[in-house]
Amino acid sequence: MADSLSTGLGEEKEKENEDRERDTKAVKTDQNKEKDGITDTPGFHDKNGGDRDRKGNLSDLSLVRFITTELTRGYFLEHNEAKYTERRERVYTCLRIPKELEKLMTFGFFLCLDTFLYVFTLLPLRVILALLRLLTVPCCGLGGSRLLQPAQVCDVLKGFIMVLCYSMMSYVDYSMMYHLIRGQSVIKLYIIYNMLEVADRLFSSFGQDILDALYWTATEPKEKKRAHIGVIPHFLMAVLYVFLHAILIMVQATTLNVAFNSHNKSLLTIMMSNNFVEIKGSVFKKFEKNNLFQMSNSDIKERFTNYILLLIVCLRNMEQFSWNPDHFWVLFPDVVMVITSEVAVDVVKHAFITKFNDISADVYGEYRASLAFDLVSSRQKNAYTDYSDSVSRRMGFIPLPLALLLIRVVMSSVKIQGSLSFMCVLLFYLGMITLKVLNSIVLLGTSCMFVKEANMEEKLSDPPPSVASSRANSRANRAKNAHTAPQQEPTSDKAGISLASGITLPTDKPESASSTIPKSNSDAFLTTPDEDDEDKIINTDTGLEGEGLIHRTPKKDLLEIDRFTICGNRID
């Protein structure tokens, strides 16, 4: 009996001690909440909060207390400092995008202008020099020497293509095409214009491949086994392509001219609103750094092409009004509207793409350095491509069809009669050559500065990749990279790199591991993996991703992305 009483008293004491400890903890918790400024939410009770008076709690729940709590409650942003700091950086990045993007666009615009002026200025002179060499070398008895260098052969082919296509374009009636398009309905013209944009991208995607195939077929060493259909079929394919592409751009310019001359400007408004549809098609996609580079090149090409189309429209309208300067100011507001909408769409599109994909605004400096590297490398003695072709591969801007159309429009709009007119044409041609030379000098100096800032001088001395060896060793390299870590190529100390134009880039900075970028010999990748996915390796044969592996394949370098992707942003 005594034992049972003592046991009961012991249990009661233990319960009392537990209740005291629980009350003490509750008091400390309330004190901590009051100290941190955190109050209890009315209507919610702690399950282990001890014994509370339910009637007292219900009496405290009132509308006045709820409104008072809503008016006086606070919160502390510093408790989530990392999140809000990241949001602020995103705002600053979006504010930097217009400036950085326009720097890239301006540099790319002058690159396209340099390539475009090359067709009118230096290409005819190079063709004349090549033809003179072709005539004089056999007469001098130098039978053992090569008649024409590979670059001269390419220049002669370009000259013949331009002459044949211009003779074919002379049979196309621009006025009849204008009235034929003007008679169509607004909706039909809107659909036609969209179809022309898609067709232009497809033509640009395949056109430079046709021209490159012609150049290589005409200049490849004769010792090799013949694996092509011949130079003449390739030449006919190139002539057909340039002619069809020029006709397509002519229809596009004519449609834009009809939109400018419409009375209610409804077609022009619809065409400008079509630019904003581009935002919907690109902003909400996943973009890597390399995909954004491809889109930026496409935007540069599109902006320059639109400027040339606007020039053609202004020339045709001024010719119809007998070159009255007052009519130009009638067209000027529409021209400004087209340019402004194009710039606004590019800024908004790139700002939100960088925001959604966590891409820094500094990446546009890398893009600018990559374009500058193409210009500097084309001036070397061991250059393996012409700069105009390099721009065509990088941006998809092929100057031959657009230049052919501009020549056709100028010749039909401007009448040359008398010796004074020929003198004016000669002075204009000398002015274009002067502009081309000055533009090339400024671009070359600016590009050297960009290349030096990006620490890319060492890559200028690397030999060009061989296509045959690339195809033969691509599988072996992929298998090797899957089992062994990529090793960096050793670089030697260089005092400077001399270019063919006499410009020297000093390499006074110390060499670092980041300046040497691993190269890939295949075109299997179009995108660069994210920096967060360094634990992954991509198998190029199966397309699978394996996690947990130590080694992975090297990233695709920006300098290796020279394929045509302007027909669509291909996201792998």
XYZ file of C-alpha atoms in Angstrom:
572
model
C 0.000 0.000 0.000
C 2.801 2.359 0.912
C 4.619 1.432 -2.231
C 1.634 2.266 -4.396
C 1.188 5.650 -2.686
C 4.860 6.488 -3.103
C 4.679 5.473 -6.753
C 1.626 7.699 -7.335
C 3.282 10.647 -5.637
C 6.397 10.142 -7.768
C 4.378 10.152 -10.971
C 2.555 13.325 -9.907
C 5.885 15.037 -9.189
C 7.235 14.012 -12.589
C 4.122 15.410 -14.329
C 4.436 18.658 -12.372
C 8.117 18.941 -13.392
C 7.264 18.291 -17.032
C 4.527 20.956 -16.937
C 6.922 23.461 -15.397
C 9.570 22.776 -18.024
C 6.978 23.092 -20.800
C 5.704 26.420 -19.445
C 9.277 27.688 -19.114
C 9.995 26.810 -22.756
C 6.791 28.508 -23.914
C 7.679 31.687 -22.015
C 11.182 31.713 -23.525
C 9.729 31.198 -27.023
C 7.325 34.110 -26.589
C 10.136 36.287 -25.338
C 12.301 35.392 -28.337
C 9.441 36.155 -30.722
C 8.829 39.512 -29.099
C 12.576 40.212 -29.226
C 12.769 39.405 -32.955
C 9.617 41.370 -33.718
C 7.578 38.278 -34.646
C 4.028 38.096 -33.413
C 1.613 35.234 -33.347
C -0.861 34.985 -36.180
C -4.349 35.134 -34.790
C -6.358 31.994 -35.342
C -3.328 29.625 -35.177
C -2.360 27.830 -31.943
C 0.666 25.799 -31.077
C -0.116 22.147 -30.525
C 2.401 21.932 -27.674
C 1.715 25.400 -26.330
C 0.371 24.154 -23.017
C -2.979 24.769 -21.480
C -4.549 27.962 -22.809
C -7.823 29.519 -22.070
C -9.934 28.963 -25.178
C -12.538 31.463 -24.094
C -9.889 34.145 -23.655
C -8.441 33.480 -27.102
C -11.850 33.647 -28.727
C -12.567 36.932 -27.025
C -9.330 38.403 -28.426
C -10.310 37.507 -32.035
C -12.035 40.595 -33.378
C -12.177 42.561 -36.588
C -10.509 45.553 -34.976
C -7.528 43.479 -33.855
C -7.193 41.899 -37.322
C -7.206 45.301 -39.034
C -4.750 46.645 -36.475
C -2.442 43.704 -37.069
C -2.631 44.171 -40.833
C -1.753 47.854 -40.492
C 1.133 47.391 -38.066
C 2.739 44.084 -38.981
C 6.285 44.210 -40.355
C 8.868 42.054 -42.099
C 12.629 42.008 -42.535
C 14.125 41.822 -46.045
C 17.604 41.150 -44.682
C 16.486 37.657 -43.703
C 16.586 36.810 -47.453
C 19.468 39.017 -48.507
C 20.772 36.733 -51.269
C 17.447 36.634 -53.079
C 16.908 40.379 -53.149
C 20.524 41.051 -54.104
C 20.096 38.743 -57.089
C 16.912 40.536 -58.134
C 18.677 43.891 -57.957
C 21.531 42.573 -60.107
C 18.996 41.402 -62.690
C 17.583 44.903 -62.882
C 21.060 46.344 -63.374
C 21.771 43.735 -66.063
C 18.594 44.674 -67.949
C 19.585 48.321 -67.761
C 23.027 47.500 -69.197
C 21.687 45.412 -72.076
C 20.764 48.323 -74.417
C 24.247 49.846 -74.153
C 26.160 46.568 -74.571
C 23.851 45.325 -77.321
C 24.146 48.529 -79.333
C 27.940 48.366 -79.039
C 27.838 44.902 -80.596
C 25.264 45.965 -83.197
C 27.296 49.012 -84.187
C 30.487 46.993 -84.554
C 28.669 44.305 -86.542
C 26.981 46.924 -88.724
C 30.319 48.365 -89.810
C 31.618 44.840 -90.437
C 28.701 44.205 -92.790
C 29.218 47.639 -94.370
C 32.885 46.832 -94.973
C 31.950 43.552 -96.630
C 29.206 45.219 -98.679
C 31.491 48.014 -99.919
C 34.112 45.424 -100.835
C 31.828 44.140 -103.607
C 31.606 47.605 -105.228
C 35.158 48.870 -104.668
C 37.967 46.350 -104.292
C 36.389 43.289 -105.905
C 36.282 44.821 -109.447
C 39.921 45.927 -109.098
C 40.972 42.464 -107.891
C 39.133 40.853 -110.811
C 40.909 43.155 -113.280
C 44.309 42.365 -111.748
C 43.577 38.626 -111.878
C 42.561 38.810 -115.537
C 45.693 40.806 -116.377
C 47.803 38.175 -114.666
C 45.956 35.455 -116.548
C 46.824 37.175 -119.825
C 50.389 38.214 -119.061
C 51.820 35.136 -117.329
C 51.583 32.847 -120.420
C 53.091 35.611 -122.576
C 56.084 35.936 -120.279
C 56.936 32.281 -120.655
C 56.465 31.403 -116.980
C 54.922 28.058 -117.664
C 56.049 26.425 -114.447
C 54.428 29.016 -112.181
C 50.822 28.930 -111.148
C 48.590 31.068 -113.348
C 46.252 32.323 -110.624
C 46.379 32.104 -106.866
C 43.371 30.530 -105.099
C 42.166 33.940 -103.894
C 42.338 35.297 -107.446
C 40.365 32.331 -108.764
C 37.620 33.046 -106.213
C 37.608 36.724 -107.181
C 37.240 35.903 -110.888
C 34.374 33.525 -110.116
C 32.618 36.208 -108.064
C 33.060 38.704 -110.909
C 31.612 36.324 -113.503
C 28.665 35.514 -111.219
C 27.881 39.212 -110.779
C 28.088 39.928 -114.525
C 25.868 37.001 -115.530
C 23.293 37.643 -112.806
C 23.106 41.357 -113.670
C 22.472 40.525 -117.316
C 19.684 38.189 -116.185
C 18.252 40.796 -113.805
C 17.987 43.327 -116.624
C 15.062 41.308 -118.027
C 13.075 41.639 -114.788
C 10.575 44.522 -114.911
C 10.484 46.234 -111.516
C 7.456 48.405 -112.385
C 5.336 45.434 -113.413
C 6.267 43.636 -110.196
C 5.295 46.710 -108.171
C 1.835 47.004 -109.705
C 1.285 43.256 -109.428
C 2.010 43.329 -105.697
C 0.049 46.549 -105.179
C -3.108 44.915 -106.503
C -3.120 42.289 -103.745
C -5.064 42.594 -100.510
C -3.459 43.684 -97.246
C -3.734 40.313 -95.541
C -2.283 38.539 -98.549
C 0.664 40.947 -98.639
C 1.268 40.405 -94.922
C 1.417 36.655 -95.463
C 3.667 37.090 -98.491
C 6.082 39.268 -96.515
C 6.359 36.664 -93.755
C 6.971 33.946 -96.301
C 9.682 36.068 -97.907
C 11.461 36.478 -94.565
C 11.521 32.726 -94.010
C 12.658 32.094 -97.580
C 15.434 34.682 -97.220
C 16.785 32.871 -94.158
C 16.667 29.528 -95.928
C 18.436 30.947 -98.975
C 21.110 32.508 -96.776
C 21.565 29.237 -94.929
C 22.249 27.238 -98.077
C 23.696 29.910 -100.343
C 27.141 30.288 -98.795
C 27.527 26.506 -98.804
C 26.966 26.571 -102.560
C 29.529 29.337 -103.007
C 32.061 27.601 -100.736
C 31.604 24.377 -102.680
C 32.322 26.280 -105.910
C 35.437 27.960 -104.484
C 36.861 24.716 -103.121
C 36.070 22.763 -106.287
C 37.896 25.370 -108.392
C 40.964 25.674 -106.143
C 41.531 22.261 -104.539
C 44.818 20.512 -105.425
C 44.645 18.396 -108.546
C 46.617 15.556 -106.971
C 43.580 14.489 -105.021
C 41.079 12.000 -106.339
C 38.116 13.721 -107.959
C 35.062 13.504 -105.729
C 32.881 16.250 -107.200
C 30.654 16.897 -110.193
C 32.916 19.521 -111.747
C 33.482 23.262 -111.682
C 30.920 24.162 -114.358
C 27.912 22.532 -112.606
C 28.916 24.203 -109.342
C 29.260 27.522 -111.158
C 25.794 27.183 -112.703
C 24.336 26.342 -109.286
C 25.965 29.458 -107.819
C 24.625 31.681 -110.625
C 21.129 30.262 -110.176
C 21.287 30.784 -106.416
C 22.461 34.414 -106.605
C 19.822 35.230 -109.229
C 16.953 33.643 -107.261
C 18.073 35.239 -104.012
C 18.266 38.659 -105.698
C 14.736 38.197 -107.090
C 13.489 37.259 -103.615
C 15.013 40.378 -102.060
C 13.524 42.464 -104.881
C 10.039 41.146 -104.085
C 10.666 41.867 -100.409
C 11.732 45.445 -101.177
C 8.738 45.910 -103.483
C 6.344 44.758 -100.760
C 7.913 47.222 -98.344
C 7.589 49.955 -100.981
C 3.886 49.175 -101.379
C 3.479 49.448 -97.599
C 5.140 52.872 -97.638
C 2.922 54.158 -100.460
C -0.380 52.853 -99.092
C -2.755 55.648 -98.066
C -3.885 54.333 -94.664
C -0.481 52.835 -93.721
C -2.291 49.714 -92.483
C 0.121 47.310 -94.154
C 3.133 49.125 -92.719
C 1.604 49.025 -89.239
C 0.922 45.300 -89.515
C 4.460 44.667 -90.737
C 5.925 46.630 -87.821
C 3.728 44.790 -85.317
C 5.072 41.568 -86.785
C 8.428 42.419 -85.214
C 6.911 42.167 -81.753
C 5.679 38.655 -82.529
C 9.370 37.775 -82.715
C 9.622 38.476 -78.983
C 7.055 35.791 -78.200
C 8.838 33.253 -80.384
C 12.254 33.686 -78.775
C 12.030 35.088 -75.260
C 10.445 32.061 -73.608
C 12.946 29.546 -74.976
C 16.007 28.204 -73.230
C 19.153 29.889 -74.513
C 22.778 29.080 -73.930
C 25.584 31.533 -74.517
C 26.335 30.173 -77.981
C 22.686 30.281 -79.043
C 22.520 33.926 -78.005
C 25.641 34.567 -80.089
C 23.944 33.077 -83.125
C 20.829 35.172 -82.528
C 22.924 38.332 -82.143
C 24.644 37.674 -85.478
C 21.261 37.105 -87.089
C 19.954 40.386 -85.679
C 22.997 42.259 -87.020
C 22.433 40.841 -90.479
C 18.704 41.546 -90.357
C 19.214 45.150 -89.265
C 21.762 45.861 -92.013
C 19.552 44.236 -94.649
C 16.593 46.356 -93.549
C 18.702 49.504 -93.925
C 19.576 48.546 -97.497
C 15.916 47.764 -98.246
C 14.908 51.174 -96.887
C 17.564 52.761 -99.103
C 16.128 50.962 -102.140
C 12.599 52.091 -101.236
C 13.741 55.709 -100.873
C 15.577 55.573 -104.210
C 12.524 54.232 -106.041
C 10.199 56.802 -104.487
C 12.552 59.707 -105.126
C 12.913 58.605 -108.745
C 9.130 58.564 -109.179
C 8.886 62.156 -107.859
C 11.779 63.467 -110.003
C 14.152 63.624 -107.050
C 12.110 66.268 -105.237
C 13.707 66.767 -101.783
C 10.333 67.563 -100.219
C 9.121 64.028 -100.844
C 11.982 62.627 -98.770
C 10.618 64.353 -95.663
C 7.289 62.692 -96.383
C 8.990 59.284 -96.209
C 11.198 60.179 -93.260
C 8.637 59.489 -90.447
C 7.921 56.016 -91.821
C 11.634 55.259 -92.095
C 12.163 56.371 -88.491
C 9.242 54.201 -87.351
C 10.692 51.117 -89.032
C 14.161 51.650 -87.538
C 12.807 52.486 -84.073
C 10.613 49.398 -83.919
C 13.534 47.215 -85.009
C 15.824 48.619 -82.303
C 13.127 48.399 -79.611
C 12.345 44.775 -80.438
C 16.023 43.807 -80.306
C 16.539 45.527 -76.941
C 13.469 43.988 -75.318
C 14.210 40.553 -76.744
C 17.820 40.428 -75.581
C 17.006 41.968 -72.186
C 14.485 39.273 -71.293
C 16.527 36.442 -72.799
C 19.475 37.365 -70.574
C 17.125 37.734 -67.605
C 15.393 34.380 -67.979
C 18.640 32.485 -68.689
C 20.876 34.222 -66.112
C 23.332 35.490 -68.744
C 25.533 38.446 -67.868
C 25.672 41.554 -70.025
C 29.445 41.106 -70.313
C 28.853 38.272 -72.770
C 28.316 40.817 -75.556
C 31.942 41.878 -75.108
C 32.951 38.273 -75.805
C 30.811 38.253 -78.943
C 32.442 41.466 -80.112
C 35.895 39.979 -79.495
C 34.972 36.877 -81.534
C 33.897 39.001 -84.494
C 37.064 41.080 -84.152
C 39.152 37.894 -84.134
C 37.747 36.961 -87.561
C 38.810 40.304 -88.991
C 42.318 40.169 -87.510
C 42.909 36.545 -88.534
C 41.853 37.299 -92.133
C 44.705 39.826 -92.389
C 47.388 37.235 -91.610
C 49.671 35.820 -94.261
C 48.487 32.275 -93.554
C 44.780 33.213 -93.678
C 42.623 30.437 -95.122
C 39.492 32.449 -95.954
C 38.503 35.850 -97.237
C 36.997 38.164 -94.672
C 33.792 38.705 -96.659
C 33.221 34.950 -96.699
C 34.025 34.779 -92.979
C 31.331 37.364 -92.236
C 28.928 35.427 -94.444
C 29.534 32.239 -92.519
C 29.328 33.945 -89.141
C 26.275 36.156 -89.686
C 24.637 34.612 -92.733
C 25.030 37.911 -94.590
C 25.799 37.169 -98.252
C 26.531 40.499 -99.996
C 26.355 39.346 -103.638
C 22.521 39.189 -104.088
C 21.920 42.397 -102.142
C 24.662 44.249 -104.028
C 23.275 42.966 -107.324
C 19.812 44.299 -106.490
C 21.175 47.688 -105.415
C 23.138 48.006 -108.678
C 19.986 47.109 -110.632
C 17.884 49.731 -108.800
C 20.517 52.472 -109.079
C 21.051 51.850 -112.795
C 17.308 52.028 -113.454
C 16.767 55.096 -111.230
C 19.760 57.239 -112.251
C 20.249 58.198 -115.894
C 23.892 58.684 -116.939
C 24.215 60.984 -119.935
C 27.145 63.120 -121.006
C 30.723 63.464 -119.881
C 29.775 65.348 -116.708
C 27.680 62.405 -115.528
C 30.589 60.034 -116.048
C 32.834 62.348 -114.050
C 30.298 62.361 -111.223
C 30.170 58.557 -111.283
C 33.973 58.395 -111.179
C 34.118 60.783 -108.219
C 31.418 58.787 -106.460
C 33.386 55.585 -107.020
C 36.553 57.175 -105.615
C 34.555 58.335 -102.612
C 33.305 54.786 -102.018
C 36.867 53.463 -102.178
C 37.951 56.121 -99.676
C 35.092 55.180 -97.348
C 35.962 51.504 -97.665
C 39.644 52.077 -96.863
C 38.932 54.332 -93.883
C 36.312 51.941 -92.550
C 38.713 48.999 -92.883
C 41.527 50.851 -91.094
C 39.315 51.872 -88.173
C 37.802 48.398 -87.927
C 41.219 46.732 -87.971
C 42.562 48.973 -85.221
C 39.442 48.491 -83.094
C 39.519 44.729 -83.651
C 43.158 44.521 -82.571
C 42.220 46.310 -79.374
C 39.298 43.937 -78.720
C 41.458 40.867 -79.391
C 44.146 42.113 -77.033
C 41.634 42.856 -74.267
C 40.214 39.337 -74.602
C 43.724 37.733 -74.419
C 43.218 35.973 -77.757
C 46.584 36.823 -79.340
C 47.916 33.290 -78.840
C 45.085 31.805 -80.894
C 46.136 33.830 -83.933
C 49.232 31.679 -84.363
C 47.283 28.396 -84.286
C 47.144 26.658 -87.679
C 43.729 26.418 -89.337
C 41.862 23.135 -88.752
C 41.878 20.616 -91.557
C 38.499 19.347 -92.674
C 39.788 15.941 -93.744
C 41.661 15.336 -90.520
C 38.694 16.624 -88.562
C 36.363 14.038 -90.064
C 38.896 11.246 -89.722
C 39.760 11.934 -86.097
C 36.419 13.120 -84.732
C 35.359 9.744 -83.368
C 38.819 9.039 -81.983
C 38.880 12.401 -80.220
C 35.422 11.881 -78.752
C 36.417 8.471 -77.441
C 39.628 9.886 -76.026
C 37.842 12.772 -74.340
C 35.416 10.363 -72.739
C 38.235 8.542 -70.911
C 40.884 11.194 -70.425
C 40.738 14.768 -69.252
C 41.305 17.431 -71.906
C 44.835 18.730 -71.754
C 45.703 22.288 -72.564
C 48.102 22.990 -75.356
C 51.374 24.513 -74.235
C 51.977 27.996 -75.510
C 55.297 29.569 -76.139
C 56.335 33.104 -75.328
C 55.811 35.476 -78.209
C 57.067 39.037 -78.481
C 54.287 39.936 -80.914
C 52.271 38.689 -83.845
C 52.868 40.406 -87.192
C 49.945 40.738 -89.538
C 50.054 41.153 -93.278
C 49.034 44.780 -92.974
C 51.999 45.610 -90.760
C 50.125 45.753 -87.437
C 51.741 44.054 -84.450
C 49.876 42.903 -81.384
C 52.175 42.840 -78.342
C 51.624 40.014 -75.900
C 52.996 41.526 -72.740
C 50.490 39.817 -70.468
C 51.417 36.605 -68.664
C 50.033 33.390 -69.981
C 47.246 31.780 -68.048
C 45.270 28.608 -68.261
C 42.094 30.519 -69.075
C 43.593 32.048 -72.230
C 44.027 28.659 -73.848
C 40.628 27.346 -74.898
C 40.321 23.666 -75.855
C 39.318 23.055 -79.415
C 36.839 20.605 -80.828
C 37.362 19.027 -84.226
C 33.751 18.230 -84.912
C 30.551 20.175 -85.428
C 28.595 17.954 -83.056
C 27.843 20.759 -80.614
C 26.044 24.010 -81.198
C 25.573 24.909 -77.549
C 27.806 25.225 -74.535
C 26.818 23.342 -71.358
C 25.936 25.439 -68.345
C 28.605 26.210 -65.802
C 26.524 24.470 -63.144
C 26.585 21.214 -65.080
C 30.319 20.590 -64.770
C 29.650 17.138 -63.389
C 27.994 16.036 -66.621
C 29.492 14.654 -69.813
C 27.659 14.534 -73.105
C 28.041 11.451 -75.253
C 27.977 12.645 -78.878
C 27.248 9.208 -80.301
C 24.179 8.400 -78.215
C 23.066 11.852 -77.117
C 22.825 10.741 -73.476
C 24.070 12.594 -70.432
C 25.905 10.773 -67.710
C 26.171 12.255 -64.244
C 28.758 11.521 -61.620
C 31.648 11.272 -64.072
C 34.900 13.054 -63.384
C 35.842 14.130 -66.897
C 33.728 15.758 -69.569
C 34.136 16.919 -73.140
C 35.536 20.417 -73.750
C 33.111 23.268 -74.294
C 32.358 24.517 -77.761
C 34.326 27.685 -78.392
C 32.642 30.771 -79.827
C 35.240 30.897 -82.599
C 34.109 27.483 -83.848
C 30.477 28.486 -84.326
C 30.443 29.417 -87.985
C 27.481 27.422 -89.189
C 24.285 28.974 -90.520
C 21.711 29.079 -87.761
C 19.841 32.203 -88.811
C 16.978 30.115 -90.217
C 15.983 29.390 -86.620
C 17.453 29.327 -83.161
C 18.256 25.658 -82.884
C 18.223 24.697 -79.239
C 19.817 21.354 -78.534
